[in-house]
CSV table of C-alpha atoms in Angstrom, one decimal:
chain,number,residue,atom,x,y,z
A,117,MET,CA,-12.4,0.9,-16.3
A,118,THR,CA,-9.8,2.8,-14.4
A,119,ARG,CA,-6.4,1.2,-14.2
A,120,THR,CA,-3.3,2.4,-12.3
A,121,VAL,CA,-0.2,0.8,-13.6
A,122,LEU,CA,2.8,0.2,-11.3
A,123,GLU,CA,6.1,-1.3,-12.5
A,124,SER,CA,9.4,-2.7,-11.2
A,125,LYS,CA,12.2,-3.4,-13.5
A,126,THR,CA,10.7,-6.8,-14.5
A,127,ARG,CA,7.1,-6.9,-13.2
A,128,THR,CA,3.9,-5.0,-13.8
A,129,VAL,CA,1.0,-4.7,-11.2
A,130,THR,CA,-2.3,-3.1,-12.2
A,131,ILE,CA,-4.7,-1.6,-9.6
A,132,GLY,CA,-8.2,-1.6,-11.1
A,133,PHE,CA,-11.9,-2.1,-10.6
A,134,ASP,CA,-11.8,-5.4,-12.5
A,135,GLU,CA,-8.4,-6.6,-11.1
A,136,PRO,CA,-7.5,-8.7,-8.1
A,137,PHE,CA,-7.3,-6.6,-4.9
A,138,CYS,CA,-3.8,-5.1,-4.7
A,139,VAL,CA,-2.0,-5.9,-1.4
A,140,ILE,CA,0.6,-3.3,-0.5
A,141,GLY,CA,2.9,-4.7,2.2
A,142,GLU,CA,3.3,-2.2,5.1
A,143,ARG,CA,6.1,-3.7,7.2
A,144,ILE,CA,9.2,-1.8,5.9
A,145,ASN,CA,8.3,1.2,8.1
A,146,PRO,CA,10.1,2.1,11.3
A,147,THR,CA,7.1,4.1,12.6
A,148,GLY,CA,6.1,2.4,15.9
A,149,ARG,CA,8.9,-0.2,15.5
A,150,LYS,CA,11.7,1.0,17.8
A,151,LYS,CA,13.9,-2.0,17.1
A,152,LEU,CA,13.8,-1.4,13.4
A,153,ALA,CA,14.4,2.3,13.8
A,154,ALA,CA,17.5,1.6,16.0
A,155,GLU,CA,18.7,-0.9,13.4
A,156,LEU,CA,18.4,1.5,10.5
A,157,GLU,CA,20.2,4.3,12.4
A,158,ALA,CA,23.0,1.8,13.1
A,159,GLY,CA,23.2,0.8,9.4
A,160,ASP,CA,21.7,-2.7,10.0
A,161,PHE,CA,19.3,-3.6,7.2
A,162,SER,CA,18.7,-7.3,8.2
A,163,THR,CA,15.1,-6.8,9.2
A,164,VAL,CA,14.4,-4.8,6.0
A,165,GLU,CA,15.7,-7.7,4.0
A,166,ARG,CA,13.7,-10.3,5.9
A,167,ASP,CA,10.5,-8.2,5.7
A,168,ALA,CA,10.9,-7.6,2.0
A,169,LEU,CA,11.3,-11.4,1.2
A,170,GLU,CA,8.7,-12.5,3.7
A,171,GLN,CA,6.0,-10.1,2.6
A,172,VAL,CA,6.4,-11.0,-1.1
A,173,ALA,CA,6.4,-14.7,-0.3
A,174,CYS,CA,3.1,-14.2,1.6
A,175,GLY,CA,1.4,-12.4,-1.2
A,176,ALA,CA,2.3,-8.7,-1.2
A,177,MET,CA,2.1,-7.4,-4.8
A,178,VAL,CA,3.7,-4.0,-3.9
A,179,LEU,CA,6.0,-3.1,-1.1
A,180,ASP,CA,5.7,0.2,0.8
A,181,VAL,CA,9.1,1.6,1.8
A,182,ASN,CA,9.3,4.2,4.6
A,183,ALA,CA,12.6,5.6,5.8
A,184,GLY,CA,11.1,7.9,8.5
A,185,VAL,CA,13.7,7.3,11.3
A,186,VAL,CA,14.3,10.2,13.7
A,187,TYR,CA,18.0,9.8,14.3
A,188,ASN,CA,19.2,10.5,17.8
A,189,SER,CA,22.4,11.9,16.3
A,190,ASN,CA,20.5,14.2,13.9
A,191,PRO,CA,16.8,14.9,14.4
A,192,ASP,CA,16.4,16.7,11.0
A,193,PRO,CA,14.7,14.3,8.6
A,194,ASN,CA,15.4,16.6,5.6
A,195,GLN,CA,19.0,15.7,6.0
A,196,THR,CA,18.8,12.0,7.2
A,197,GLU,CA,15.8,10.6,5.3
A,198,PRO,CA,16.7,11.2,1.6
A,199,PRO,CA,20.0,9.1,1.7
A,200,LEU,CA,18.4,6.4,3.9
A,201,MET,CA,15.5,6.2,1.4
A,202,ARG,CA,17.9,5.8,-1.5
A,203,ARG,CA,19.7,3.0,0.3
A,204,MET,CA,16.5,1.2,1.3
A,205,ILE,CA,15.1,1.4,-2.2
A,206,ASP,CA,18.3,0.0,-3.7
A,207,LEU,CA,18.3,-2.8,-1.2
A,208,VAL,CA,14.7,-3.8,-1.6
A,209,GLN,CA,14.6,-3.8,-5.4
A,210,GLY,CA,17.7,-5.9,-5.4
A,211,LEU,CA,16.0,-8.6,-3.4
A,212,VAL,CA,12.5,-8.7,-4.9
A,213,ASP,CA,10.8,-7.9,-8.2
A,214,ALA,CA,7.7,-6.3,-6.7
A,215,PRO,CA,6.9,-2.6,-7.6
A,216,LEU,CA,7.5,-0.2,-4.7
A,217,CYS,CA,5.5,2.4,-2.9
A,218,ILE,CA,7.7,5.3,-1.8
A,219,ASP,CA,6.4,6.5,1.5
A,220,SER,CA,7.5,9.8,3.1
A,221,SER,CA,6.2,13.1,4.5
A,222,VAL,CA,9.6,14.6,3.4
A,223,PRO,CA,9.5,15.8,-0.3
A,224,ALA,CA,13.2,15.5,-0.6
A,225,ALA,CA,13.0,11.8,0.5
A,226,LEU,CA,10.2,11.2,-2.0
A,227,GLU,CA,12.4,12.6,-4.8
A,228,ALA,CA,15.4,10.6,-3.6
A,229,GLY,CA,13.3,7.4,-3.8
A,230,LEU,CA,11.9,8.3,-7.2
A,231,ALA,CA,15.5,8.8,-8.5
A,232,ALA,CA,16.6,5.4,-7.2
A,233,ALA,CA,13.5,3.4,-8.1
A,234,GLU,CA,13.4,1.3,-11.2
A,235,GLY,CA,10.2,1.1,-13.2
A,236,ARG,CA,7.1,3.0,-12.1
A,237,PRO,CA,6.6,3.2,-8.3
A,238,LEU,CA,3.6,4.5,-6.4
A,239,LEU,CA,4.3,7.8,-4.5
A,240,ASN,CA,2.9,8.0,-1.0
A,241,SER,CA,1.6,10.7,-0.7
A,242,VAL,CA,0.0,14.0,-1.4
A,243,THR,CA,-2.8,15.7,0.6
A,244,GLY,CA,-5.1,18.6,0.0
A,245,GLU,CA,-2.8,20.9,1.9
A,246,GLU,CA,-1.7,23.7,-0.4
A,247,GLU,CA,2.0,23.5,0.4
A,248,ARG,CA,1.9,19.7,-0.1
A,249,LEU,CA,0.1,20.0,-3.4
A,250,GLU,CA,2.7,22.5,-4.7
A,251,ARG,CA,5.6,20.3,-3.6
A,252,VAL,CA,4.4,16.8,-4.6
A,253,LEU,CA,2.4,17.2,-7.7
A,254,PRO,CA,5.3,18.5,-9.7
A,255,LEU,CA,7.3,15.4,-8.7
A,256,VAL,CA,4.4,13.2,-9.8
A,257,ARG,CA,4.4,15.0,-13.2
A,258,LYS,CA,8.2,15.0,-13.6
A,259,TYR,CA,8.6,11.2,-12.9
A,260,ASN,CA,5.2,10.2,-14.5
A,261,VAL,CA,4.2,8.1,-11.5
A,262,PRO,CA,0.9,7.5,-9.7
A,263,VAL,CA,0.3,9.0,-6.3
A,264,VAL,CA,-1.7,8.2,-3.2
A,265,ALA,CA,-4.0,11.2,-2.4
A,266,ILE,CA,-5.0,11.4,1.3
A,267,SER,CA,-8.3,13.1,2.0
A,268,ASN,CA,-7.1,15.7,4.5
A,269,ASP,CA,-6.2,19.4,3.9
A,270,ASP,CA,-5.1,22.5,5.8
A,271,THR,CA,-8.1,22.2,8.2
A,272,GLY,CA,-7.0,18.7,9.2
A,273,ILE,CA,-8.9,15.4,9.1
A,274,SER,CA,-12.6,15.8,9.0
A,275,GLU,CA,-15.0,13.3,10.5
A,276,ASP,CA,-17.5,14.4,7.9
A,277,PRO,CA,-17.3,12.0,4.9
A,278,ASP,CA,-18.7,14.7,2.5
A,279,ILE,CA,-15.7,16.9,3.4
A,280,ARG,CA,-13.2,14.1,2.8
A,281,PHE,CA,-14.8,13.4,-0.6
A,282,ALA,CA,-14.6,17.1,-1.4
A,283,VAL,CA,-10.8,17.1,-0.5
A,284,ALA,CA,-10.3,14.1,-2.8
A,285,LYS,CA,-12.1,15.8,-5.6
A,286,LYS,CA,-10.0,18.9,-5.1
A,287,ILE,CA,-6.8,16.8,-5.4
A,288,VAL,CA,-8.0,15.1,-8.5
A,289,GLU,CA,-8.8,18.5,-10.1
A,290,ARG,CA,-5.5,20.1,-9.0
A,291,ALA,CA,-3.6,17.1,-10.4
A,292,ALA,CA,-5.4,17.6,-13.8
A,293,ASP,CA,-4.0,21.1,-13.8
A,294,PHE,CA,-0.5,19.5,-13.8
A,295,GLY,CA,-1.5,17.1,-16.6
A,296,ILE,CA,-1.8,14.2,-14.2
A,297,PRO,CA,-4.7,11.9,-15.2
A,298,SER,CA,-7.2,10.6,-12.7
A,299,CYS,CA,-6.1,7.0,-13.3
A,300,ASP,CA,-2.8,8.0,-11.6
A,301,ILE,CA,-4.6,9.2,-8.5
A,302,VAL,CA,-5.2,6.5,-5.8
A,303,VAL,CA,-7.4,8.1,-3.1
A,304,ASP,CA,-7.1,7.2,0.5
A,305,PRO,CA,-10.4,8.3,2.0
A,306,LEU,CA,-9.0,7.9,5.5
A,307,VAL,CA,-10.3,5.0,7.6
A,308,MET,CA,-11.2,6.0,11.1
A,309,PRO,CA,-11.0,3.6,14.1
A,310,VAL,CA,-14.3,1.9,14.6
A,311,GLY,CA,-13.6,1.7,18.3
A,312,ALA,CA,-13.7,5.5,18.5
A,313,MET,CA,-16.3,6.1,15.8
A,314,ALA,CA,-19.0,3.5,15.5
A,315,SER,CA,-20.0,4.6,12.0
A,316,ALA,CA,-16.4,4.5,10.7
A,317,GLY,CA,-16.9,1.3,8.7
A,318,ARG,CA,-20.1,2.4,7.0
A,319,GLN,CA,-18.6,5.8,6.3
A,320,VAL,CA,-15.6,4.5,4.4
A,321,PHE,CA,-17.7,2.0,2.4
A,322,ALA,CA,-20.0,4.8,1.3
A,323,LEU,CA,-17.0,7.0,0.5
A,324,VAL,CA,-15.4,4.3,-1.6
A,325,ARG,CA,-18.5,3.9,-3.7
A,326,ARG,CA,-18.7,7.6,-4.3
A,327,LEU,CA,-15.1,7.9,-5.2
A,328,ARG,CA,-15.5,5.1,-7.7
A,329,GLU,CA,-18.8,6.2,-9.2
A,330,GLU,CA,-18.3,10.0,-9.2
A,331,LEU,CA,-14.6,10.4,-9.6
A,332,GLY,CA,-13.7,7.1,-11.2
A,333,VAL,CA,-10.5,6.7,-9.1
A,334,ASN,CA,-8.9,3.7,-7.5
A,335,THR,CA,-8.7,3.7,-3.7
A,336,THR,CA,-6.5,2.5,-0.9
A,337,CYS,CA,-6.3,2.7,2.9
A,338,GLY,CA,-4.2,1.8,5.9
A,339,ALA,CA,-6.4,-1.3,6.6
A,340,SER,CA,-5.4,-1.8,10.2
A,341,ASN,CA,-6.6,1.7,11.2
A,342,ILE,CA,-10.1,0.3,11.4
A,343,SER,CA,-9.2,-1.9,14.4
A,344,PHE,CA,-6.9,0.5,16.2
A,345,GLY,CA,-7.4,0.3,20.0
A,346,LEU,CA,-9.5,-2.9,19.9
A,347,PRO,CA,-8.6,-6.4,21.1
A,348,GLN,CA,-8.3,-9.2,18.6
A,349,ARG,CA,-7.6,-6.7,15.8
A,350,HIS,CA,-6.9,-9.2,13.1
A,351,GLY,CA,-10.4,-10.6,13.2
A,352,VAL,CA,-11.8,-7.1,12.7
A,353,ASN,CA,-9.3,-6.4,9.9
A,354,ALA,CA,-10.3,-9.7,8.2
A,355,ALA,CA,-14.0,-8.7,8.3
A,356,PHE,CA,-13.3,-5.2,7.1
A,357,LEU,CA,-11.2,-6.1,4.0
A,358,PRO,CA,-13.9,-8.1,2.1
A,359,MET,CA,-16.5,-5.5,2.9
A,360,ALA,CA,-14.3,-2.7,1.6
A,361,ILE,CA,-13.5,-4.8,-1.5
A,362,GLY,CA,-17.2,-5.3,-2.1
A,363,ALA,CA,-17.8,-1.6,-1.8
A,364,GLY,CA,-15.2,-1.0,-4.6
A,365,MET,CA,-11.8,-0.5,-2.8
A,366,THR,CA,-9.0,-1.7,-5.0
A,367,SER,CA,-5.9,-1.8,-2.8
A,368,ALA,CA,-4.8,-1.5,0.8
A,369,ILE,CA,-1.6,-0.9,2.7
A,370,MET,CA,-1.7,-3.9,5.1
A,371,ASN,CA,0.3,-6.7,6.8
A,372,PRO,CA,0.4,-9.6,4.3
A,373,VAL,CA,2.2,-11.8,6.8
A,374,ARG,CA,-1.1,-12.4,8.7
A,375,PRO,CA,-2.9,-15.5,7.2
A,376,VAL,CA,-6.4,-14.5,8.4
A,377,GLU,CA,-6.3,-11.2,6.5
A,378,MET,CA,-4.8,-12.7,3.4
A,379,GLU,CA,-7.4,-15.5,3.5
A,380,ALA,CA,-10.1,-12.8,3.6
A,381,VAL,CA,-8.6,-11.0,0.6
A,382,ARG,CA,-8.2,-14.3,-1.4
A,383,ALA,CA,-11.8,-15.3,-0.7
A,384,ALA,CA,-13.0,-11.8,-1.7
A,385,ASN,CA,-11.1,-12.0,-5.0
A,386,LEU,CA,-12.8,-15.3,-5.7
A,387,LEU,CA,-16.3,-14.0,-4.8
A,388,MET,CA,-15.8,-10.8,-6.9
A,389,ASN,CA,-14.8,-13.0,-9.9
A,390,HIS,CA,-11.3,-11.6,-9.9
A,391,ASP,CA,-9.7,-15.0,-9.6
A,392,ALA,CA,-9.8,-16.9,-12.9
A,393,ASN,CA,-11.2,-20.4,-12.3
A,394,GLY,CA,-10.4,-20.1,-8.6
A,395,GLY,CA,-6.7,-20.8,-9.3
A,396,GLU,CA,-5.3,-18.5,-6.7
A,397,TRP,CA,-7.8,-19.7,-4.1
A,398,ILE,CA,-6.8,-23.3,-4.7
A,399,ARG,CA,-3.1,-22.4,-4.5
A,400,PHE,CA,-3.8,-20.5,-1.3
A,401,SER,CA,-5.6,-23.5,0.2
A,402,ARG,CA,-2.4,-25.5,-0.1
A,403,VAL,CA,-0.6,-22.7,1.9
A,404,LEU,CA,-3.2,-23.0,4.6
A,405,ASP,CA,-2.8,-26.8,4.6
A,406,GLY,CA,0.9,-26.2,5.2
A,407,VAL,CA,0.2,-23.8,8.1
A,408,ALA,CA,-2.2,-26.4,9.6
A,409,ALA,CA,0.6,-29.0,9.4
A,410,GLY,CA,2.9,-26.7,11.5
A,411,ALA,CA,4.7,-24.5,9.0
A,412,SER,CA,4.8,-20.7,9.4
A,413,PHE,CA,2.7,-18.8,6.9
A,414,ALA,CA,5.9,-17.6,5.1
A,415,GLU,CA,7.4,-21.1,5.1
A,416,ALA,CA,4.2,-22.6,3.7
A,417,SER,CA,4.0,-19.9,1.0
A,418,HIS,CA,7.5,-20.6,0.0
A,419,ALA,CA,6.9,-24.3,-0.3
A,420,VAL,CA,3.8,-23.9,-2.4
A,421,ALA,CA,5.5,-21.4,-4.7
A,422,ALA,CA,8.5,-23.8,-5.1
A,423,ALA,CA,6.2,-26.7,-5.9
A,424,GLY,CA,4.4,-24.7,-8.5
A,425,SER,CA,7.7,-23.7,-10.1
A,426,GLY,CA,8.8,-27.3,-10.1
A,427,ARG,CA,5.6,-28.4,-11.9
A,428,ARG,CA,6.0,-25.7,-14.5
A,429,ARG,CA,9.6,-26.8,-15.2
A,430,ARG,CA,8.6,-30.5,-15.6
A,431,ARG,CA,5.8,-29.6,-18.0
A,432,GLY,CA,8.2,-27.7,-20.1
């Protein structure tokens, strides 16, 4: 079975076909968050701190860190993003023990994040574009880290799932030329919005099966892409996630602070026999009881975690 190993200084997370679904928290990302972008340009990291702690409390196993702020004072990300990435990585790994996913379109920012990260982070990302392959794969090899491989190339994003599969295969083969094993390639087959393409869900489920059966790779996606442009998006996301897990998807970059999506993931782990004796489902049910009693999802998660720690101490 393919296993992709991620590490922080003190914790190991394994993405794999026979492992619980890996939730990668998406919120430390200023894209589309004007308030966060303004805070980061001003040197205010309070939202980053809150997002890091809250996402881990709610069940994120890995945290995505994106420093893609377009500064009003300097619009060149090649200059501004690498130092910001280093600062954010240092901050986040000082607060939580979750492994990190270093997320940037700027190669210099990726390397800055790799140099600052402790353990074995996930690099996000490489594509099938020739320039990107030649810039990013040497970093993957140099730092011995796994990488997200996005199924688009120099021709753009194809609506044809066969072409997206071919791009993924190309990346896996090119990575092998650099001595990078397929277990360190986590393919993002690109989830299209179902509101714009009615077959988007069925396409990605079929693609995930092919990627697992023919290439033997782990997979991920931006889970909320499936519901883009639709009303009541969280219900669509919550239906999509267990279906993707059933098709073989092993991780997703998603919002762990939404209880309906996390409930769907926990239930899918139970049904896939990736939750030994249902222990995580039982623990999560206590969190939902806390939410029903009026606590926020994060507060209820904190309370259940604290109660569990207390029981372990008394037993000892």
